[in-house]
Amino acid sequence: LNSNIIFYNKSELKKAFYQKIEMMNSDNYDWMPRNFAKANKNHKVEIITTAYNPISQNIINATYSDQIYRLNDNGTCVYDGFVTFFTSKLEKNEKDKQAKRMLNRLINNKNIYAKSYTNETLHEIGELCQTTIYIIDVVNGNDKKYNDKNINRYSIEFINSKYNHLDLLSNTNNVIEIEKEEYLKLKDDSRFYIERMGKLTLTEQTYKCKQTEFKEIYNEWKQDNNYDSYYIINESEPYNLIENYDYSLHTFFNEDMIINNDLYSEIDQKKAYYNSTIEENNKNYIGFPSGSFITVSNFTANDFEIVTKNKLIGFFEVKIINHIEKSSHSQKLGLVIGSNHIFSTVQILFLKKYIEFEFINACYAPSIDIRFNENFLKKEDEISHYCKAFGLMLHQNNTVETVIKPYDDDKQYYNIINNDDGKEMYKMDNGTIKIIEQLKEVKSFIHLAYFMNSYCKVNNLQVIYNNDIDIIIGVKVDSIVYKKGDIVYDKSIFTPKKTNIDFLNRDVLNIDTSNLDYGLDNLSEDVTITNKNEYSFFRPYFKPTKYIYKCSKSFLQTGEIINNRSILINGKGGSGKTFSILNSNLNNKNIVYTSSCWNLINGQKEKTDNKIIGMSYQRLLGIGTEQFKSKNIKYIVIDELTLIDEKIIHQLRKTFYWCFIFMIGDVENDIYYQCSLENVTVINPKDYEDIQQVKYLKSYRFNKELEDKLDALREIKLKYSLEGRTDINNIIKNYVYENFKTCLKYKDDITFNNEDIGISGANDLGEKSNKLTDFFINKGVSPQYFIKKTDIYKGLMKGQQLAAKPDHANYEMKLFKTIHSFQGLDLTETNKIIIGIKHNFDNNLFYTAISRARRLDQINIIIDV
């Protein structure tokens, strides 16, 4: 596995080292000894197995990439697979008109499409049937996708089960559960199979072993609690900080202690992991961090008090700067002045009575309630269900393992597997092929496990600080060992148990500081580990210059710390409100961007290379349509608040309780400067104590001349709004006509270029006709085409501009959008904006329209509309 190899027999291994390997339990899809070796690259490790040997070279010097898919009885395996696919759809639903239409196309054009195919011609039959073709390519080790288009209605999954042949994968979504014995027999009897992620795929059906009682309870609990949405990504900012949390389980304070159970007593936490999730059994309960983390470096003790009060919890890197009381306890626990630690919120809340902290880095998320239910008190294999669940929170799969049993007459082709993509491939002794693929993004739930661990550690700390520290011999994850005698403890939390420290020896005592301590080599080189001769509950580390991990500074323009789950960012146009969120250290794939305008949603998606999730609030909430479901939602960005009713915002905040909600708009208390709609009640932030208000003052869009005029327009709006003037619309129009004289143009004097933008107060200033569009089209302006109705399944969004006239009917030709639909977007440096406002029915129309530009010379206001 590694080039730096030394040999060990089991008997020669240090006991602690060997226990580390044995303790790293997993499921069937991640070989833990191998991962142990990889995680400890600085050490010489040899693990001997006869299970399999690596494929060292290509036996046949050819790539065989140009396959011809034909090898079935008819020589038409692809066409036959398509026919079978649509026939099975009609068997399930004879009223499926689309499936019937596709099947008829295949039958009526059999003489054209019933043929052999190559990778270059597969798109032909895919286009005929509006189908995306997926190929699980086990011959070359790379899955492929063909004819992948947004307009496709269907997707078909084939498997490259042998060279020059594709088999249709049937019922891959309809997995049949069978007993383990039957599962193993299928593997023995089948001529071909793929085993991946607990599923056994034959060409005609996919199977998996029946779930144990624990798995059923665990999966139901996960679904009921939205568990899969709370993950964090390996190698993200949150993970890089949290992984340094001190997850020590067994620590004994005295190096020279006598190993004799008769000398000590032990108290044990009752159902520790279970009770840590039950508020009535856990007096320190504050929930669990949801995984929607904010990470920041410029953090203070005062910030900690505020975020905690607002139910934001997580992990914090702190430096101990003073002992307030019980200094001897803190020092013996490893909490020495000048040392740094990663603590959870619950640990800091307890320790701040005894210790003064300086905050270095912060990583916090909304608090969620994910309690174990009574089913987790059951046992399987003598292990409580809640212990199994805790173990799964700690575990993460870094690889995906695929086992392939090839057809007998096709084995030779597996010698030419192309594994240049980083997959590791092995020939097994039984003739199967094993492919191990390193995952690029690994989902982790260690923040939940570590927070649960911190509850247990705080229970131990309460006993330690309430007693003479010298009588405490050591702690385990959920128990305390002490010298025989009286000890003060909470009998509702702890109960006496039989003392067991026989497993202790020098190697175990050294586990916290040994070079072989798993994970310790991940620390920065400038970190100095202490306690070589004493043993602590917490391992201190010292960083004279650099920190173990440096989080980003606040991404808000103001540099403020986000201290609430709901944040309203207000400010004038061009101040970078939306930009600051979409270009922050938050993972864009976890950001849902929503507004009332599909045109705006599409524009922001394009700016982020489609990395964000763009979705209407109707789809997010399931209002009049199917609700959008995703496990990747962690941050909601609600843009252009003046166009969304207050009730919708409240519903979004309630529905996505585990997320940070960023509300963006030019809204300050009960005054707003952007357009609204008749049926919309604009949110008034001063009515909400649980909304953090942040105001952006600096604009990045306008040149000085335009910015000064717009600022003056805002002052007029504010002044006359506060005075309650009923003629404010006319006042604003008169100001614009007086101060933007160079922008006033007659229609005949305006040149409308292809890259220019037209916006109007009403829908093109005509109820049934496109008056402005017709006028400029007649002047020779090229038509512009836009999607008329949103079709999320085809990737079509209302207002989305098309490069040319489409070949479908879901479009409209027009040159002028409403000001509402263009709200939130802006011009580039080169194009112009043509504005038509016949009646200033909304006193914010002119400001909204003009503030799309960057300079005065980009603005054309039509005066003869």
PDB file of C-alpha atoms in Angstrom, residues 188 523 551 634 721:
ATOM      1  CA  ASP A 188     -23.124 -17.692  -6.941  1.00  0.00           C
ATOM      2  CA  LEU A 523      -2.277  18.907  12.986  1.00  0.00           C
ATOM      3  CA  CYS A 551     -11.435  30.526   8.950  1.00  0.00           C
ATOM      4  CA  LYS A 634     -28.548  24.856   3.591  1.00  0.00           C
ATOM      5  CA  SER A 721     -42.998  59.335   2.170  1.00  0.00           C
TER       6      SER A 721
END
